[in-house]
CSV table of C-alpha atoms in Angstrom, one decimal:
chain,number,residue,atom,x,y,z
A,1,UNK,CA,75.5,160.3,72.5
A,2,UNK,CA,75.0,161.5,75.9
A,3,UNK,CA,74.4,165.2,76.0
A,4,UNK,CA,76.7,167.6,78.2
A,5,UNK,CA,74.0,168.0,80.6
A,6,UNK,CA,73.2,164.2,81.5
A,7,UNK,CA,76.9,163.7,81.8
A,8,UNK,CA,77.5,167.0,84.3
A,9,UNK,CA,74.1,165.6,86.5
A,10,UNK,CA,76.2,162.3,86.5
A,11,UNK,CA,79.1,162.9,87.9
A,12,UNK,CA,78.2,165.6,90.2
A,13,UNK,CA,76.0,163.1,91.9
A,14,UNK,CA,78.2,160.5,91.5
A,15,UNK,CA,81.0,162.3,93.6
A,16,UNK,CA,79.0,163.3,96.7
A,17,UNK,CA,79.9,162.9,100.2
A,18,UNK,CA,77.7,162.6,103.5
A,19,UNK,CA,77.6,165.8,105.7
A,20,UNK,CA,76.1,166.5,108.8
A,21,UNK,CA,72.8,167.8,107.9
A,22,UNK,CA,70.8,171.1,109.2
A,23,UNK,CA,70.5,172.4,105.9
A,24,UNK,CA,66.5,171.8,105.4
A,25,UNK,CA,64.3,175.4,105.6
A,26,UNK,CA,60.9,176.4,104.5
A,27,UNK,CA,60.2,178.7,101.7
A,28,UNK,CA,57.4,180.5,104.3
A,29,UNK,CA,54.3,182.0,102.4
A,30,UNK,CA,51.8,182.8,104.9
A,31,UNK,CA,48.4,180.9,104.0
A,32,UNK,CA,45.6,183.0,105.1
A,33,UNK,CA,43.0,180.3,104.3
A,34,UNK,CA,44.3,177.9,106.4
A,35,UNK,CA,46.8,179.1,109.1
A,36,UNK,CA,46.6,176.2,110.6
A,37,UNK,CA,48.9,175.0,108.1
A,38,UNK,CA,52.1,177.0,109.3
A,39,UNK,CA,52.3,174.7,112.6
A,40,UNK,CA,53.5,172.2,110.3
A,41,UNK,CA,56.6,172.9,110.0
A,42,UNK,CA,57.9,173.3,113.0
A,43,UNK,CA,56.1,170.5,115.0
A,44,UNK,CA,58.5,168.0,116.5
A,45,UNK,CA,60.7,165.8,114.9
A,46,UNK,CA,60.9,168.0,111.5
A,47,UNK,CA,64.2,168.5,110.3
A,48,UNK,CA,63.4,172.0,109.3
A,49,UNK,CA,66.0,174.2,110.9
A,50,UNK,CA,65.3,177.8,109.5
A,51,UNK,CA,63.2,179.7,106.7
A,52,UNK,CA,63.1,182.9,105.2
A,53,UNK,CA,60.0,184.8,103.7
A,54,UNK,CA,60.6,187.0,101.3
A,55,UNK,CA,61.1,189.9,103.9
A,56,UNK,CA,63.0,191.8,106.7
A,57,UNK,CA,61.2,190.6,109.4
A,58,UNK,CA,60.3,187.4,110.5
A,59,UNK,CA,56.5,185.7,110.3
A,60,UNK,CA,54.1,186.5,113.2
A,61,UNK,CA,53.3,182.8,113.7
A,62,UNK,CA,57.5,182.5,114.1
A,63,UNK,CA,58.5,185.2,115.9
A,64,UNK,CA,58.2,184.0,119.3
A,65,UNK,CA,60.3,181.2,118.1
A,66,UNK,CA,64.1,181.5,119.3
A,67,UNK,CA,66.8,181.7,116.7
A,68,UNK,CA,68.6,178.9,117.8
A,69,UNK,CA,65.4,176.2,117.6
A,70,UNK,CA,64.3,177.9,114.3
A,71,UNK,CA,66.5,180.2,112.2
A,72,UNK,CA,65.0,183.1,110.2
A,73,UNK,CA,67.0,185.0,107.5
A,74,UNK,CA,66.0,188.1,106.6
A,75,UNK,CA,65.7,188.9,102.5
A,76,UNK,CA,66.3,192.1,101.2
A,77,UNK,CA,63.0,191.5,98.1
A,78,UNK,CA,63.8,194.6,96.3
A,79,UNK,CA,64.9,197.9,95.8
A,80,UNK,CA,63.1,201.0,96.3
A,81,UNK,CA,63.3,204.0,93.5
A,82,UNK,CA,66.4,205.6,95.9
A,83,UNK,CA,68.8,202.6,95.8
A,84,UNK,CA,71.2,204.7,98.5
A,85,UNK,CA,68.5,203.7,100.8
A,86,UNK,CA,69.4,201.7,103.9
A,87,UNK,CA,65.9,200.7,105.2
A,88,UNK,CA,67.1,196.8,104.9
A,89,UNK,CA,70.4,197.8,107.0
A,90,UNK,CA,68.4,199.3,109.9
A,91,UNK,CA,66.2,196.5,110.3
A,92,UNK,CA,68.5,194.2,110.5
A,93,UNK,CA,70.9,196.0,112.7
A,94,UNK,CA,67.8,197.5,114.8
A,95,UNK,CA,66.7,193.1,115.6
A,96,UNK,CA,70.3,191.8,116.0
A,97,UNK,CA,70.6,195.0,119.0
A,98,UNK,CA,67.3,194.1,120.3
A,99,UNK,CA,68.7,190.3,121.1
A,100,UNK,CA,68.0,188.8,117.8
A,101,UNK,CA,71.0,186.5,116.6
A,102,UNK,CA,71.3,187.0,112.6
A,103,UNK,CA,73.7,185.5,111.1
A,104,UNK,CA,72.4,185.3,107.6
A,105,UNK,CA,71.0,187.1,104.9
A,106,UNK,CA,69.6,186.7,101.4
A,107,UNK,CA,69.9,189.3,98.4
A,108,UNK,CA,67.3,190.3,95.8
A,109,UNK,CA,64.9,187.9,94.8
A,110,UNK,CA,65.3,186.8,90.7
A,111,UNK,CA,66.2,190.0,89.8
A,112,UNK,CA,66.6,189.0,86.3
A,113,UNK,CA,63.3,188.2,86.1
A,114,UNK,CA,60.2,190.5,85.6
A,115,UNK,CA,57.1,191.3,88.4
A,116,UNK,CA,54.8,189.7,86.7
A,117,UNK,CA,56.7,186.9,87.3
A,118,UNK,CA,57.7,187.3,90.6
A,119,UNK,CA,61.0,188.9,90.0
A,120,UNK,CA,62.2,191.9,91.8
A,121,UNK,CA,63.0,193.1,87.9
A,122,UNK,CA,66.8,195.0,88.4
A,123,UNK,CA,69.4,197.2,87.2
A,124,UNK,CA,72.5,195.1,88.0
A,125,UNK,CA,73.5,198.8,88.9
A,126,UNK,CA,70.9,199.9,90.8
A,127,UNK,CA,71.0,196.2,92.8
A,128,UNK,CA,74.6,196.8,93.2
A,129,UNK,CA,73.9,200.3,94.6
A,130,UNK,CA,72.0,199.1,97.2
A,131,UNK,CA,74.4,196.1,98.1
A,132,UNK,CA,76.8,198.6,98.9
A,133,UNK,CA,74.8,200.4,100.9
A,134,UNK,CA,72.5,197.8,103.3
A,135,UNK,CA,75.1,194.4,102.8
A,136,UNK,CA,79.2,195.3,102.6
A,137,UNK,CA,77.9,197.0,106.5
A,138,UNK,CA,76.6,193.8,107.3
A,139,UNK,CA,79.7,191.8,106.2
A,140,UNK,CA,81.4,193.9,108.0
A,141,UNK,CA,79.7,193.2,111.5
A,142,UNK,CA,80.6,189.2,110.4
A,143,UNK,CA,76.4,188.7,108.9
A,144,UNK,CA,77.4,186.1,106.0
A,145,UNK,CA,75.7,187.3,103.0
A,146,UNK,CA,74.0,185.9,100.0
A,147,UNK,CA,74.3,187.2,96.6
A,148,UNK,CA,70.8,187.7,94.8
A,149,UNK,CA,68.9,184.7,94.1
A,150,UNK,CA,68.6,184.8,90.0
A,151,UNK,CA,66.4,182.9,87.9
A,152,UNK,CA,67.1,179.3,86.6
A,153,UNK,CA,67.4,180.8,82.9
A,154,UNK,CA,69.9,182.2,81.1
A,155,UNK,CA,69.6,185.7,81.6
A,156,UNK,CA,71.1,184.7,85.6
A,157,UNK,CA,74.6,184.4,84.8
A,158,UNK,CA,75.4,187.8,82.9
A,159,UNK,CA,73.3,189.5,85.4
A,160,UNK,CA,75.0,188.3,87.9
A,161,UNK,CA,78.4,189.0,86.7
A,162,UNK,CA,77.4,192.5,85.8
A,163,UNK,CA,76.3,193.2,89.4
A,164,UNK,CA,79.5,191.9,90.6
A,165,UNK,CA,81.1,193.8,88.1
A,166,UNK,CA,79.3,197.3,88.7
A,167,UNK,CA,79.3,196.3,92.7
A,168,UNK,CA,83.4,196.1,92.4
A,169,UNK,CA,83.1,199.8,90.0
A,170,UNK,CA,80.7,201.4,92.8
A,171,UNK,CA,83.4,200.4,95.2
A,172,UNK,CA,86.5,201.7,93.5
A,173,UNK,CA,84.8,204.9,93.1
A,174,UNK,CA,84.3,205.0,96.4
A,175,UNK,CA,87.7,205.2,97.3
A,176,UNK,CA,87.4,201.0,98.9
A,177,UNK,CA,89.7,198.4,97.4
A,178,UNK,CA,88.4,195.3,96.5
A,179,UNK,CA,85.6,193.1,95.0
A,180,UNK,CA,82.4,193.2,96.8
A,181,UNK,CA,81.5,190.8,99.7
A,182,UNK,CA,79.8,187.8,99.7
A,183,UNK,CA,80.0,184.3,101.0
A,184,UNK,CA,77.5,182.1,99.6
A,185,UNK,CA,75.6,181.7,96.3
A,186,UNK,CA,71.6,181.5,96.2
A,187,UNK,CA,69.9,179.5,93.2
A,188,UNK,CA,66.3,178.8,91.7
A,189,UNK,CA,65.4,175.9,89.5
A,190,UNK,CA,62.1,174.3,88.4
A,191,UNK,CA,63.3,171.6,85.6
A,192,UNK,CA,65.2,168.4,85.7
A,193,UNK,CA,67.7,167.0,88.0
A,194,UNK,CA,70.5,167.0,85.1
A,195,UNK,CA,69.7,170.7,84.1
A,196,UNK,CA,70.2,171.4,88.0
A,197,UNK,CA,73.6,169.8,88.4
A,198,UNK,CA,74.3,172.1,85.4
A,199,UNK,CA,73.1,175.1,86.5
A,200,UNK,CA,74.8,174.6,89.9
A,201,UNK,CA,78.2,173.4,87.7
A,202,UNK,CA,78.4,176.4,85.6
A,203,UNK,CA,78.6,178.4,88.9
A,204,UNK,CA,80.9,176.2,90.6
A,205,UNK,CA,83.1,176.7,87.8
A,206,UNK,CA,83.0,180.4,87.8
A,207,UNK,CA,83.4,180.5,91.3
A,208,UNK,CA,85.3,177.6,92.5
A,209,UNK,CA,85.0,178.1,96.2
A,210,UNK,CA,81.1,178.8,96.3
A,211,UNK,CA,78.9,177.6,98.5
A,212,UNK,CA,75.4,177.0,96.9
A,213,UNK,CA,72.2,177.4,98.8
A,214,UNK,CA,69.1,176.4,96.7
A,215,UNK,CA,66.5,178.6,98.1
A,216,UNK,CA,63.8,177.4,95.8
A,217,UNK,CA,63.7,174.6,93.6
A,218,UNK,CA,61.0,171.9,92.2
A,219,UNK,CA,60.0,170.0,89.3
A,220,UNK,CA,57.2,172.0,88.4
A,221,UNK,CA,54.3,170.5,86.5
A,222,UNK,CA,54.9,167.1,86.3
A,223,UNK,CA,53.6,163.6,87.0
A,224,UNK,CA,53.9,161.8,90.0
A,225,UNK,CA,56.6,159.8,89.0
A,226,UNK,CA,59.0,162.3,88.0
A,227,UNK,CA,58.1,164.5,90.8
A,228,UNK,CA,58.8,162.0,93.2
A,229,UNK,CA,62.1,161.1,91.6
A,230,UNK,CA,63.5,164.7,91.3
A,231,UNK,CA,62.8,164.8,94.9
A,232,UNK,CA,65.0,162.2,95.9
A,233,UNK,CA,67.4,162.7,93.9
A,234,UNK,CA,67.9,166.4,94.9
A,235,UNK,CA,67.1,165.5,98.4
A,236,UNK,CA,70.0,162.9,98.6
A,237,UNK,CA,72.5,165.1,96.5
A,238,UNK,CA,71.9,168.3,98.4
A,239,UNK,CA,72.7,166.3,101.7
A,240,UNK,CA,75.8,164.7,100.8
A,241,UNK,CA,77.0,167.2,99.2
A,242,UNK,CA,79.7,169.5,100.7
A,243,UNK,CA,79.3,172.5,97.9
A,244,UNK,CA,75.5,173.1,99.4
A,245,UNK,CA,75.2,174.8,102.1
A,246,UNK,CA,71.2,174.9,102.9
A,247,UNK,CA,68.0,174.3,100.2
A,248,UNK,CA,64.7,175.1,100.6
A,249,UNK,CA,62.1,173.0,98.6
A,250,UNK,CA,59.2,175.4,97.2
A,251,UNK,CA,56.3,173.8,97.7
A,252,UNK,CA,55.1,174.3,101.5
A,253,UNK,CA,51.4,174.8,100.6
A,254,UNK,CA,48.4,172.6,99.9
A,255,UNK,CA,48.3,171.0,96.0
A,256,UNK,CA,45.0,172.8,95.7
A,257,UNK,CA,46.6,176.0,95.7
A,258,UNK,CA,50.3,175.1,94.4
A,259,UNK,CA,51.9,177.0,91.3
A,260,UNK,CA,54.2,174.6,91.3
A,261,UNK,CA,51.4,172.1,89.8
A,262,UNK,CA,49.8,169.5,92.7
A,263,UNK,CA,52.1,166.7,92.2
A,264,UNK,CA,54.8,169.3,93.7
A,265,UNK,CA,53.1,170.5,96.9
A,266,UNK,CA,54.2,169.2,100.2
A,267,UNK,CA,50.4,169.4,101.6
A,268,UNK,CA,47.7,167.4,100.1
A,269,UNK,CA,44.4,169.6,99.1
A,270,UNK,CA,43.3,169.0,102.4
A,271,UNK,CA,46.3,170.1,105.0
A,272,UNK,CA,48.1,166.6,105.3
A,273,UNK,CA,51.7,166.2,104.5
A,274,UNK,CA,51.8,164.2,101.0
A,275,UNK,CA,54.8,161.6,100.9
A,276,UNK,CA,57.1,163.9,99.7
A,277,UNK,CA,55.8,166.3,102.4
A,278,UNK,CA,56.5,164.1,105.3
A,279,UNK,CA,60.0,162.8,103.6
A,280,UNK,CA,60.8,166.2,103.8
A,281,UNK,CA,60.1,167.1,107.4
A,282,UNK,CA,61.9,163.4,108.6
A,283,UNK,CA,58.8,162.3,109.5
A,284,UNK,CA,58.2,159.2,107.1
A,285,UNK,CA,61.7,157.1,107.0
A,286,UNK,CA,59.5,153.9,104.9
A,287,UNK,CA,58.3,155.5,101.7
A,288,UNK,CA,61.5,155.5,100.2
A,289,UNK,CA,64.8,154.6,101.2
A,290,UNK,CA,66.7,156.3,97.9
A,291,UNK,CA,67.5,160.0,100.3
A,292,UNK,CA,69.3,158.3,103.0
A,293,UNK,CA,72.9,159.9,103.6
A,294,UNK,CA,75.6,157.6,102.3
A,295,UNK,CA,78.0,155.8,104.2
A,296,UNK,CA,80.8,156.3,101.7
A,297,UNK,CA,83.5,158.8,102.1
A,298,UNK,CA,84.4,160.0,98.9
A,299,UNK,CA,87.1,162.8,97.3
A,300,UNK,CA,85.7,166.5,98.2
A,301,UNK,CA,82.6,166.9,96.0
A,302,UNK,CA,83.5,171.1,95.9
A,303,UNK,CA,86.6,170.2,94.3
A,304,UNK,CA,85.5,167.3,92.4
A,305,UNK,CA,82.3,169.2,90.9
A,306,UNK,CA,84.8,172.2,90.5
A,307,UNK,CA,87.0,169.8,88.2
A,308,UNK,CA,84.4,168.2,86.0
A,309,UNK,CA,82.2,171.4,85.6
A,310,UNK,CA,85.4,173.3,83.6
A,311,UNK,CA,86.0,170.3,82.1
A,312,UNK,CA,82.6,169.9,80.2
A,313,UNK,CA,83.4,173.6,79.6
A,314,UNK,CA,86.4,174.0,78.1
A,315,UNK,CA,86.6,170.1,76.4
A,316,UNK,CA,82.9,170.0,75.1
């Protein structure tokens, strides 16, 4: 019997529809080894269109870059012992007056997840302190904003709605009516494709009219062969499909160096873009043909995902 998992990845991919593209960004970790590297991305012809780095401000190698050629989006890692504190806020505010156009920002990185880790290991309460105090200002200037980037286990989901939850409380108390802001929904996974359309379906079903942004994904530790066919797959979903907004492959680093395993990395052990690196900048159109956009216009793949995702739900 198929499981509830296979059948979710199936029709979520089976329901997708071409969109215009401009969704591609880097997952920037500098590489002080080989700095050369960074060029990379941003040579011509990449379809690479913005990248964030874990921080407020953007990479030295970037910065001279203009928003509109390459986008950066500042990411709010943490928060301090004093969660009233608005050191995010003034940065932020402090660029856009000095000319910088930001339109976008990230929350907390997997803060479900411990440092040793790489989590930013939070309080939903504490997290939601400091959302109210660095993001509902930037909503309110127009900034879209995106909710903290959980983990891909399942620790995400009641974190998440516990934030939202003490967010909303912090709020009320406040004297200000209403939920807390936010317009799109960050998400990590390193597993299958199926467990991804899952993961992404039980959020779509919570929150019908969220956009998803994979900020960093992969299917870490494998062999070649299922590397390379998680990457088209996601590659050709996450383009057609209307429900993600941008993704950001994690893997922008040599395989010597990748703790993603090698098969993962987008740079060979000695700089060069691997075939999955080079598919992913636009740059090689021959090795495989599976993550062209579709010509087929089919039903809404929000609602459509939407649909099936409560239906596994509730039915199975």
């Amino acid at each position: 019997m198929i499981s509830k998992r296979a059948l979710l990845a199936i029709l979520l991919a089976e329901f997708a529809s071409a969109t215009p593209n401009g969704k591609r960004g880097l997952v920037y970790t500098a590489d002080r080894t080989d700095p050369k590297d960074d060029k990379i991305w941003i040579q011509n012809g990449s379809d690479i269109t913005w990248y964030y780095n874990y921080a407020d401000y953007p990479s030295p190698v970037y910065a001279d870059i203009p928003q509109e050629q390459f986008e950066f989006v500042p990411m709010m890692w943490g928060v301090t012992s004093d969660s009233s504190d608005t050191s995010f806020l003034d940065s932020v505010q402090a660029r856009i007056k000095s000319g910088t156009n930001i339109t976008h920002v990230l929350g907390f990185n997997e803060p479900d997840a411990t440092s040793d880790v790489g989590g930013s290991n939070l309080e939903p309460k504490a997290a939601a302190e400091a959302w109210v105090a660095n993001f509902e200002p930037l909503g309110k200037m127009g900034i879209k904003l995106g909710l903290p980037a959980c983990t891909g286990g399942w620790s995400s989901m009641p974190w998440l709605k516990q934030f939202l939850g003490n967010c909303t409380q912090i709020k009320n108390k406040a004297g200000i009516k209403g939920n807390c802001t936010w317009d799109y929904l960050p998400v990590h996974w390193y597993d299958n494709f199926e467990g991804l359309a899952s993961h992404i379906g039980e959020r779509l079903a919570e929150w019908p009219n969220a956009e998803i942004w994979v900020t960093e994904y992969a299917y870490a530790h494998q062999e070649p062969g299922p590397t390379d066919a998680f990457f088209q797959q996601t590659l050709k979903w996450f383009d057609e499909s209307d429900f993600i907004g941008r993704y950001t492959y994690f893997g922008a680093f040599r395989s010597g160096i990748s703790n993603v395993g090698p098969n993962a990395a987008l740079l060979t052990n000695d700089g060069g873009l691997t075939d999955i690196g080079a598919e992913y900048l636009g740059l090689n159109t021959t090795v495989n043909d599976s993550a062209a956009p579709s010509t087929v216009s089919l039903p809404h793949v929000g609602f459509m995902a939407l649909v099936m995702a409560v239906v596994l739900k509730v039915v199975m």
